[in-house]
Each structure stands twice: as C-alpha cells, then as structure tokens.
Short mmCIF file of C-alpha atoms and ligand atoms in Angstrom, two decimals:
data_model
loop_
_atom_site.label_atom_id
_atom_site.label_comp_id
_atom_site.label_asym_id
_atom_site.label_seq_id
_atom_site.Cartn_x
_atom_site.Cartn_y
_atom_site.Cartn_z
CA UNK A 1 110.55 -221.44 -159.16
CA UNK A 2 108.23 -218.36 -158.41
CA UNK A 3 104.92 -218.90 -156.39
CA UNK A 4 103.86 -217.10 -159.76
CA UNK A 5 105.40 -218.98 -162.51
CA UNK A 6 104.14 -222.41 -160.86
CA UNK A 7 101.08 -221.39 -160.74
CA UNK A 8 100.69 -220.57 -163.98
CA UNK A 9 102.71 -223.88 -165.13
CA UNK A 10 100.04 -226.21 -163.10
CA UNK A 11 96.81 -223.92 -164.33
CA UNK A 12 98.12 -224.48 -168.03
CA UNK A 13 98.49 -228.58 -167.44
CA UNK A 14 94.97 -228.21 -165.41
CA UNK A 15 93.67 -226.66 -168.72
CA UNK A 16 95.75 -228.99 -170.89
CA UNK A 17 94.83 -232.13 -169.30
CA UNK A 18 90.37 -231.30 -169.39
CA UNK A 19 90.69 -230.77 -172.76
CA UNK A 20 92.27 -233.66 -173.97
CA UNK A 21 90.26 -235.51 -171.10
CA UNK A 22 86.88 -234.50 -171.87
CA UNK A 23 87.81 -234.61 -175.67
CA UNK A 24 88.50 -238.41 -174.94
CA UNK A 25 85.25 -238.67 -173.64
CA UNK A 26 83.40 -237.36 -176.13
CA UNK A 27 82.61 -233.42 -175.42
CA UNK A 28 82.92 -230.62 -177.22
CA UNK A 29 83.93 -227.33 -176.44
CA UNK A 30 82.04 -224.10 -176.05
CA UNK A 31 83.38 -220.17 -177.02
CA UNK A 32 81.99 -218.48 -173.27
CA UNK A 33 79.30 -216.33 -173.31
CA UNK A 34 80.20 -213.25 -170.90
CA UNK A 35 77.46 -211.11 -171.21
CA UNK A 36 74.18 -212.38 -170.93
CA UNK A 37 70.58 -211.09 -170.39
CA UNK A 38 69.66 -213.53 -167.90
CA UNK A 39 71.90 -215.35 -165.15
CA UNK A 40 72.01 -217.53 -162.79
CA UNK A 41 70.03 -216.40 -159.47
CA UNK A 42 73.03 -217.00 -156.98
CA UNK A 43 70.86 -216.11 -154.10
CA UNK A 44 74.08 -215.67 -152.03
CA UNK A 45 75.53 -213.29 -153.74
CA UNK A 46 72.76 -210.41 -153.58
CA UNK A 47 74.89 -207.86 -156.10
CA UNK A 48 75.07 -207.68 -159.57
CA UNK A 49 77.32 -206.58 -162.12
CA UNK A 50 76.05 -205.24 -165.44
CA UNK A 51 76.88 -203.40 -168.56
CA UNK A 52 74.64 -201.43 -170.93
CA UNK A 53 75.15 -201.84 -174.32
CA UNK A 54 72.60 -200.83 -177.46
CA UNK A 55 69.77 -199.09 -174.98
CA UNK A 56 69.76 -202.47 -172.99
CA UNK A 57 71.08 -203.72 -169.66
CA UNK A 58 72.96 -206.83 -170.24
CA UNK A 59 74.67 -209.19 -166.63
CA UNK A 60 78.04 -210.15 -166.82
CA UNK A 61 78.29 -214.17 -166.69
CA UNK A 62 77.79 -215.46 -163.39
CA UNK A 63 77.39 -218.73 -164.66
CA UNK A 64 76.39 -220.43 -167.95
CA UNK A 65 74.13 -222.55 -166.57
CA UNK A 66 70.92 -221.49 -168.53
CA UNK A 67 73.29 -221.66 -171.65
CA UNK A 68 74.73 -225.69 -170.84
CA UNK A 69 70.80 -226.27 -170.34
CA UNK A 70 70.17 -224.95 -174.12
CA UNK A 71 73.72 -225.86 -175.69
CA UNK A 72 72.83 -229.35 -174.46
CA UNK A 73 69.67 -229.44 -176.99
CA UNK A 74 72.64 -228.78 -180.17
CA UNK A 75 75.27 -231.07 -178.86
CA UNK A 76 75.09 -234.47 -176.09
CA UNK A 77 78.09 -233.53 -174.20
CA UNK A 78 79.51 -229.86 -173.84
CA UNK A 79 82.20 -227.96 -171.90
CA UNK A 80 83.58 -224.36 -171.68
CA UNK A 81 86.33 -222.29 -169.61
CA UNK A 82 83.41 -219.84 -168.37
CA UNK A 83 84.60 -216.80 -167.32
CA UNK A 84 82.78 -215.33 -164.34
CA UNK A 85 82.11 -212.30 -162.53
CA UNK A 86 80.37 -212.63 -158.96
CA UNK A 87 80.01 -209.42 -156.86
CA UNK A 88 80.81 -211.17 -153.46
CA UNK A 89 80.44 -209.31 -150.47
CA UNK A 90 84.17 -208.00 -149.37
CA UNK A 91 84.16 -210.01 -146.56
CA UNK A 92 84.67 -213.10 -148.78
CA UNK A 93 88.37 -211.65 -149.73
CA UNK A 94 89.26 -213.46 -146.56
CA UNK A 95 88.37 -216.90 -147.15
CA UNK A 96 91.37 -217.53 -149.32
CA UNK A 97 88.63 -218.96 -152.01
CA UNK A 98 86.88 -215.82 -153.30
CA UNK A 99 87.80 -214.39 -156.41
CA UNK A 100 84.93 -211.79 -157.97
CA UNK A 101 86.41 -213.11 -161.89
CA UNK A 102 87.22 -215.85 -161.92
CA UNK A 103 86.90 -219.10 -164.70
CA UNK A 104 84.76 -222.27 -163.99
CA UNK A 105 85.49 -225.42 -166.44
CA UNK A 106 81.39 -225.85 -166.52
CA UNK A 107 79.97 -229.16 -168.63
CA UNK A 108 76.56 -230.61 -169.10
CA UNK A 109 75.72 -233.98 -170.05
CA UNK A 110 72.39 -234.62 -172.44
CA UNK A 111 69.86 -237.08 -170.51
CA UNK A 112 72.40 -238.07 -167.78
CA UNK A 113 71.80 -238.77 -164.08
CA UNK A 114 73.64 -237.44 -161.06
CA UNK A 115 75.66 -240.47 -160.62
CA UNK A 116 77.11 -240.61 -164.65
CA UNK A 117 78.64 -236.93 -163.93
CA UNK A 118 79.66 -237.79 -160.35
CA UNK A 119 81.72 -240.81 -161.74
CA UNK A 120 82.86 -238.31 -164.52
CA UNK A 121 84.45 -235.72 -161.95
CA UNK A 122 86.17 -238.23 -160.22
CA UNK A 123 87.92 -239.70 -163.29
CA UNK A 124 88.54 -236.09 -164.84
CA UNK A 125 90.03 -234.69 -161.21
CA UNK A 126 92.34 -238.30 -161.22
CA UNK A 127 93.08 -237.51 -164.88
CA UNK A 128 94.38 -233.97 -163.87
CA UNK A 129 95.78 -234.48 -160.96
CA UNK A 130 97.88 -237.24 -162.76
CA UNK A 131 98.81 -235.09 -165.53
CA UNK A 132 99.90 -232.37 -162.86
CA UNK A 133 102.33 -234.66 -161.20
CA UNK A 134 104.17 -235.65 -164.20
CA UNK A 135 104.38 -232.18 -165.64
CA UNK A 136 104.62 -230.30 -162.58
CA UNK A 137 105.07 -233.20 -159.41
CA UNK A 138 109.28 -231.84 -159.19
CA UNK A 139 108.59 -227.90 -159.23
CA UNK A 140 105.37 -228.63 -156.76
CA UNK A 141 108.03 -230.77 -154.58
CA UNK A 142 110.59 -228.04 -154.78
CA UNK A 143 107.72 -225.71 -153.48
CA UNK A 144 106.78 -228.36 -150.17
CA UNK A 145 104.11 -229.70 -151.72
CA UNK A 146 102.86 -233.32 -152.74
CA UNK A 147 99.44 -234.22 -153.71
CA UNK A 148 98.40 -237.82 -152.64
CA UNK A 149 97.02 -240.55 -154.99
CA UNK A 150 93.46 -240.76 -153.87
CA UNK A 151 91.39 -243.76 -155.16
CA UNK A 152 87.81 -243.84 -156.38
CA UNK A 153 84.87 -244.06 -155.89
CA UNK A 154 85.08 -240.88 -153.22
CA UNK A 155 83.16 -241.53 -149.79
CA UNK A 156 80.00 -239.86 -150.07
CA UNK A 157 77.69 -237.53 -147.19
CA UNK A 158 74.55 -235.96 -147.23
CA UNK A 159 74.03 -232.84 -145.96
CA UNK A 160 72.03 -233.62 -143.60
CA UNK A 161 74.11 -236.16 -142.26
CA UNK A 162 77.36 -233.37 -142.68
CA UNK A 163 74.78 -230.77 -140.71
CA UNK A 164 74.48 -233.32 -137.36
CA UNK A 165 78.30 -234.61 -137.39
CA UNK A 166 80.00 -231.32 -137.85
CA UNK A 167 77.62 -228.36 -137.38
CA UNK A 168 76.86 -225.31 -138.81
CA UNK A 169 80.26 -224.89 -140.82
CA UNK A 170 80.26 -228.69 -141.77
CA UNK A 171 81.47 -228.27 -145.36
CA UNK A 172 84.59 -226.30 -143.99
CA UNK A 173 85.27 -228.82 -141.14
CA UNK A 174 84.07 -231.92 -143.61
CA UNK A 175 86.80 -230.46 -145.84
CA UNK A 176 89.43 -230.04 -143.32
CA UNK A 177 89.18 -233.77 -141.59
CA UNK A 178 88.62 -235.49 -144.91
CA UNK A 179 92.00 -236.87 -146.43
CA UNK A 180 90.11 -237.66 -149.48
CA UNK A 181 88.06 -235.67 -151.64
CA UNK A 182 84.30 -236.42 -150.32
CA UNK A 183 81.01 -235.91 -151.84
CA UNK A 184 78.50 -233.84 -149.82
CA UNK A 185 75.07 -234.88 -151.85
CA UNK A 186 71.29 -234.11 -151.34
CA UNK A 187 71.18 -230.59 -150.39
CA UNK A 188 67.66 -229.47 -148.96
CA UNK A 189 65.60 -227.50 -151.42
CA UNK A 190 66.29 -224.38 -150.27
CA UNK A 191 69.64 -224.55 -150.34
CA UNK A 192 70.04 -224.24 -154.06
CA UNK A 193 68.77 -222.29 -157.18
CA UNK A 194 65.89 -223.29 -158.97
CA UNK A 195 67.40 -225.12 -161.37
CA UNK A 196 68.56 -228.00 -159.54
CA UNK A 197 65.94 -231.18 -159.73
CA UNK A 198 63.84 -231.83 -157.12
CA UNK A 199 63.91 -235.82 -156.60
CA UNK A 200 60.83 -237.15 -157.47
CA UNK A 201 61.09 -239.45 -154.99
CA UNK A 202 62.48 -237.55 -152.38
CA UNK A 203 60.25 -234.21 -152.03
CA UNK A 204 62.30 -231.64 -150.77
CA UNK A 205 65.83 -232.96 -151.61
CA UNK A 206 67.58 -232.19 -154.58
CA UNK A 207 68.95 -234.60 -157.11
CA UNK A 208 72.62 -232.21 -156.68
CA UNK A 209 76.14 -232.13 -155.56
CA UNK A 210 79.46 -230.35 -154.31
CA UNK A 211 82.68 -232.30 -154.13
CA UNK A 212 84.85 -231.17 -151.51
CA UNK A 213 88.48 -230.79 -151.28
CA UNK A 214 90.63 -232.44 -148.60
CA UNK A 215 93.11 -230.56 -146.04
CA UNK A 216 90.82 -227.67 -145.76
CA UNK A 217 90.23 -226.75 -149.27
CA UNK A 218 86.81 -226.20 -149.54
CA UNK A 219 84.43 -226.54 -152.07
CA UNK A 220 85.83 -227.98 -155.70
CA UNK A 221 82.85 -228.17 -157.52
CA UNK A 222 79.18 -228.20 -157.85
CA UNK A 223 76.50 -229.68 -159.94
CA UNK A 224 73.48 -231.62 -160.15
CA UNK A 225 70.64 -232.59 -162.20
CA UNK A 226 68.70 -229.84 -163.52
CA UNK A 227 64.88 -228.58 -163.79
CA UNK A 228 63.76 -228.90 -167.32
CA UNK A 229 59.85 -229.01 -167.23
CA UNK A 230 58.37 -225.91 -167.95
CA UNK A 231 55.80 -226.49 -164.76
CA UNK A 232 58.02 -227.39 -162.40
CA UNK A 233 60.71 -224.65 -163.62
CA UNK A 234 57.65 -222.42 -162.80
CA UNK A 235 57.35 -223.38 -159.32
CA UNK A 236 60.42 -223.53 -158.71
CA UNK A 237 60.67 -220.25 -159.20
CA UNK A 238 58.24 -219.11 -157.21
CA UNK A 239 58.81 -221.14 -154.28
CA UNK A 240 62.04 -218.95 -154.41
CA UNK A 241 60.23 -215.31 -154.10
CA UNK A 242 61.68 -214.79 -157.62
CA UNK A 243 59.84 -213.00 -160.73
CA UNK A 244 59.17 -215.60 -163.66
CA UNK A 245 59.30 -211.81 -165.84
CA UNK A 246 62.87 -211.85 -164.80
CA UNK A 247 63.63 -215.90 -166.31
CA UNK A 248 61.38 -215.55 -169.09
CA UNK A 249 64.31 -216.63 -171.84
CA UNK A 250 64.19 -219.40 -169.48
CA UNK A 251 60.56 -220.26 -169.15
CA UNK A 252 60.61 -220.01 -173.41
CA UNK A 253 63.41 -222.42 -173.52
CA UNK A 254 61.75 -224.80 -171.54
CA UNK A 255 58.23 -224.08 -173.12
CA UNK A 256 60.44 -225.00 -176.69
CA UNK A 257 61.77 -228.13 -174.40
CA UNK A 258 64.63 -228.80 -172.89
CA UNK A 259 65.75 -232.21 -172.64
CA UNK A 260 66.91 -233.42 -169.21
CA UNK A 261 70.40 -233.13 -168.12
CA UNK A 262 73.22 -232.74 -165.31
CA UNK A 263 76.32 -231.58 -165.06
CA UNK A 264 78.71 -229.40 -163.02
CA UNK A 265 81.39 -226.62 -162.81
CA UNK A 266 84.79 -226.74 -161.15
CA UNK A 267 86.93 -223.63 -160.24
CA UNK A 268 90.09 -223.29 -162.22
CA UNK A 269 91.82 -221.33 -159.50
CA UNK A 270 90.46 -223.37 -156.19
CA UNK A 271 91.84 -226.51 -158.62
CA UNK A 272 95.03 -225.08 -158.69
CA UNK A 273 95.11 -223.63 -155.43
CA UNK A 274 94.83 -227.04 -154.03
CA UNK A 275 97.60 -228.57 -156.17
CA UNK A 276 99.54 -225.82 -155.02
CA UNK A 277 99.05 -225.84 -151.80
CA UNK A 278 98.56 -221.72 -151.78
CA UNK A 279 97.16 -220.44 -148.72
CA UNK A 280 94.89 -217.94 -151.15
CA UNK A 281 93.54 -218.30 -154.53
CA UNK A 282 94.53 -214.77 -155.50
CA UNK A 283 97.81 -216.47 -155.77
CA UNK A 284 97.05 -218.02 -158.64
CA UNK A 285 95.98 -215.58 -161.04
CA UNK A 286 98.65 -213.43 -162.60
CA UNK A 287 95.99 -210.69 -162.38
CA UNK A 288 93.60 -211.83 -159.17
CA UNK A 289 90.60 -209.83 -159.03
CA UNK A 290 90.01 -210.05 -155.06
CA UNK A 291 86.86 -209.03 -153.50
CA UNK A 292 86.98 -204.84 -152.54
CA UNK A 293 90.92 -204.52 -153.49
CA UNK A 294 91.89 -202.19 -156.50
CA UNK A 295 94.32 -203.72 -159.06
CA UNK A 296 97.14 -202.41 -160.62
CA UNK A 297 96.26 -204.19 -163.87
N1 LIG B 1 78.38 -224.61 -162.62
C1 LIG B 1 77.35 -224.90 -161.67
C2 LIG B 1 76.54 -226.08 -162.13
O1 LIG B 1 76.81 -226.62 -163.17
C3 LIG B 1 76.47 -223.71 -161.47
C4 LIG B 1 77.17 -222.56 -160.79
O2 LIG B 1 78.32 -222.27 -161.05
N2 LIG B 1 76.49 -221.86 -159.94
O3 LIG B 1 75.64 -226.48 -161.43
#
C-alpha cells in the first residue's frame, strides 16, 4: 500500500475508534467553530491569521479552548475534531511536527481534576492504538512498522525534573529515550497561557500536562485544568503583558461563571504520524498545509 492510502486508512480508524470511545464514555460531540473573535493567546506563535467578514475582523481557530470552557456549562463531557490554523514561523516546517492547519480531537470534562483526564488519555490512546492494530496492524507491518503494547498507568516527570536530567531540549530527548509514552506534568507558570490553573497549593506551578510520544515523537497532547474565576482569569492575564480589552468575551463568560474543568487536545496527524512511523507529518494529510510551502491544492 501507498505511504498515502495508509495514512489515510489509520487517520479514519484514529477518528473511528474516539468516537465510539468517547461516546462509550459518555461525551458528546461538538460541530467546530473555525472562525472566532477571540482565540487562544499561543504566545509562541506571535502571527495571526484572520478574515474580515460583515465590517469585523474575525481569527481563524487556533484552538477552541475558550469554547470547551463555555460548551462545558451546556453539556458535562464534550469533544470536537477542531480544525486549526497556527501561523508558525517557517522554520517549524522542519521539525517533521508542524502543520499551520491542522485538526486537534480537543475535549473538556465538567468539574474534573487533572488526574480524571490524564487516566482518560491513556485509556482513549490504548483504545486507538488497539483499534489501529486490528484494522490496520498487517498494512502498518507491510510498511516496517509495529507499534508496541504499552501498559498503563504511563511514568510520569515534571518539568522541572525533565529540565535538570536532559537539558534545554528535554521534551525532545525525554521523547526520544522514553519507550513508553511519558507524562511531562507541572509546567512553571510562565510556560503556559493563562488559562491553565495555577495550583493552589503550589504557587507558580500549573495544575497542566503534555503526554509525550516515545521513539522521538514529540509532543501528543496537551491539557490541564483550567482558570475559571473571573479574578484570577484577570491576573492571569496580566501577569502575561496581555490586554483584558482583547479577552473580554472571556472575562464576561467567567463574570456569567464558568464552572471548573480540564481537559486536553491531541493532534490527529502527530497521532497518526506515530502509528505510522512517517518521518514528517505532512505525510499524512492528503493535502498538508506545511509551514512557508505553496500547495497545489
Ligand atoms: N487543546 C489544548 C488544551 O485543551 C489547548 C491548545 O491546543 N493550545 O489545553
């Protein structure tokens, strides 16, 4: 089979197998929203991509964070295939996990802590992974690849610990000596957007985490327990040089409440990339939209 065709095989199990998953579990799903007049801050990625539509300025999706935090207040458990658009700097075409569209499969949880949704990923990555090896396990060995049955719970790091063991690119070389996936949790405050939750008992760690792939994959998702209060949202937001003009559908959500939640987001195309074994994600989308390269379509 074609690098193509198998790629498109797994990501239609990957999608297959969440649904019916989450659906198990009690979530429902979400239509995306892809146009949005306030989006997540993604500090790293400086540029933004918007449309104007009706005499206003509207972002394209770059997560639907702010809209799990409110969708959460309607429903307990949610989920959508979020479609995404992040402007990454060109450079980032060369770490074989930068797409500037790409799809998340992003879910919140109503009044859950960070270690309900942690155990949650782990079973829902199993579940898929599974699912991919019975569906897909003879065209993936055909193509030289095998994924390993890993077994829960994951080992878990903080960052700081990550930081002293491996250095300044620990998540990369974390990934790439881990044979498991591994949890890298309690990122530093300024690490992260405004929304993740301070610990109350832990000033200046956040309540938040990535799961990282083995054999070099990188990051597979990321998540955490969210800011809800309207004061600390506030000063949150501040503390991060940002205007609370620009979050004000934020700051009203919260001033209507917003109940307390967590939740997370995991790529589509890094998920697949790693079952695949591709080298880059642009491998896996029949259209890849790859950080300063034109397409043809
Ligand atoms: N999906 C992530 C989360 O739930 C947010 C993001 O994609 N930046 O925390």
């Amino acid at each position: 089979m074609k690098c193509e065709a198998l790629a498109l095989e797994v990501t239609s199990v990957v999608l297959g197998a969440s649904r019916e998953f989450l659906a198990r579990e009690g979530f429902i799903e979400l239509l995306p929203v892809i146009l949005a007049p306030v989006t997540d801050p993604l500090r790293t990625t400086p540029e933004w991509a918007t449309v104007s539509a009706y005499g206003s300025s509207w972002y394209l999706t770059r997560s639907m964070i702010f809209h799990k935090q409110a969708a959460v207040r309607v429903h307990p458990k949610i989920f959508c295939f979020s479609p995404n658009v992040r402007l990454e700097p060109v450079e980032r075409a060369q770490t074989g996990r930068h797409l500037f569209e790409f799809v998340q499969l992003d879910l919140e949880v109503r009044n859950a802590a960070r270690e309900e949704v942690m155990d949650l990923g782990e079973r829902l990555l199993l579940h898929i992974l599974a699912e991919v090896r019975r569906e897909c396990g003879k065209a993936l060995a055909k193509a030289g690849r095998e994924i390993p049955e890993y077994s829960r719970p994951f080992p878990r790091i903080t960052w700081h610990e990550a930081r002293r063991e491996f250095g300044e690119d620990f998540e990369l070389v974390l990934s790439q000596k881990s044979e498991t996936p591994v949890w890298l949790v309690d990122f530093p405050i300024d690490q992260r957007e405004f929304y993740d939750r301070e610990d109350p008992e832990r000033p200046g760690i956040l309540r938040d985490m990535d799961l990282i792939y083995p054999e070099g994959y990188g990051e597979a998702l990321s998540g955490g327990e969210r800011e809800h209060e309207l004061a600390r949202i506030k000063a949150r937001i501040l503390r991060q040089g940002l205007s609370l003009d620009a979050y004000a559908p934020i700051l009203a959500l919260a001033e209507d409440g917003l109940p307390p939640s967590a939740g997370f987001g995991i790529g589509v195309e890094r998920l697949v990339r790693f079952v695949c074994g591709f080298d880059h994600v642009r491998k896996v989308r029949l259209f890849p939209r790859v950080p300063g390269e034109r397409a043809l379509l």
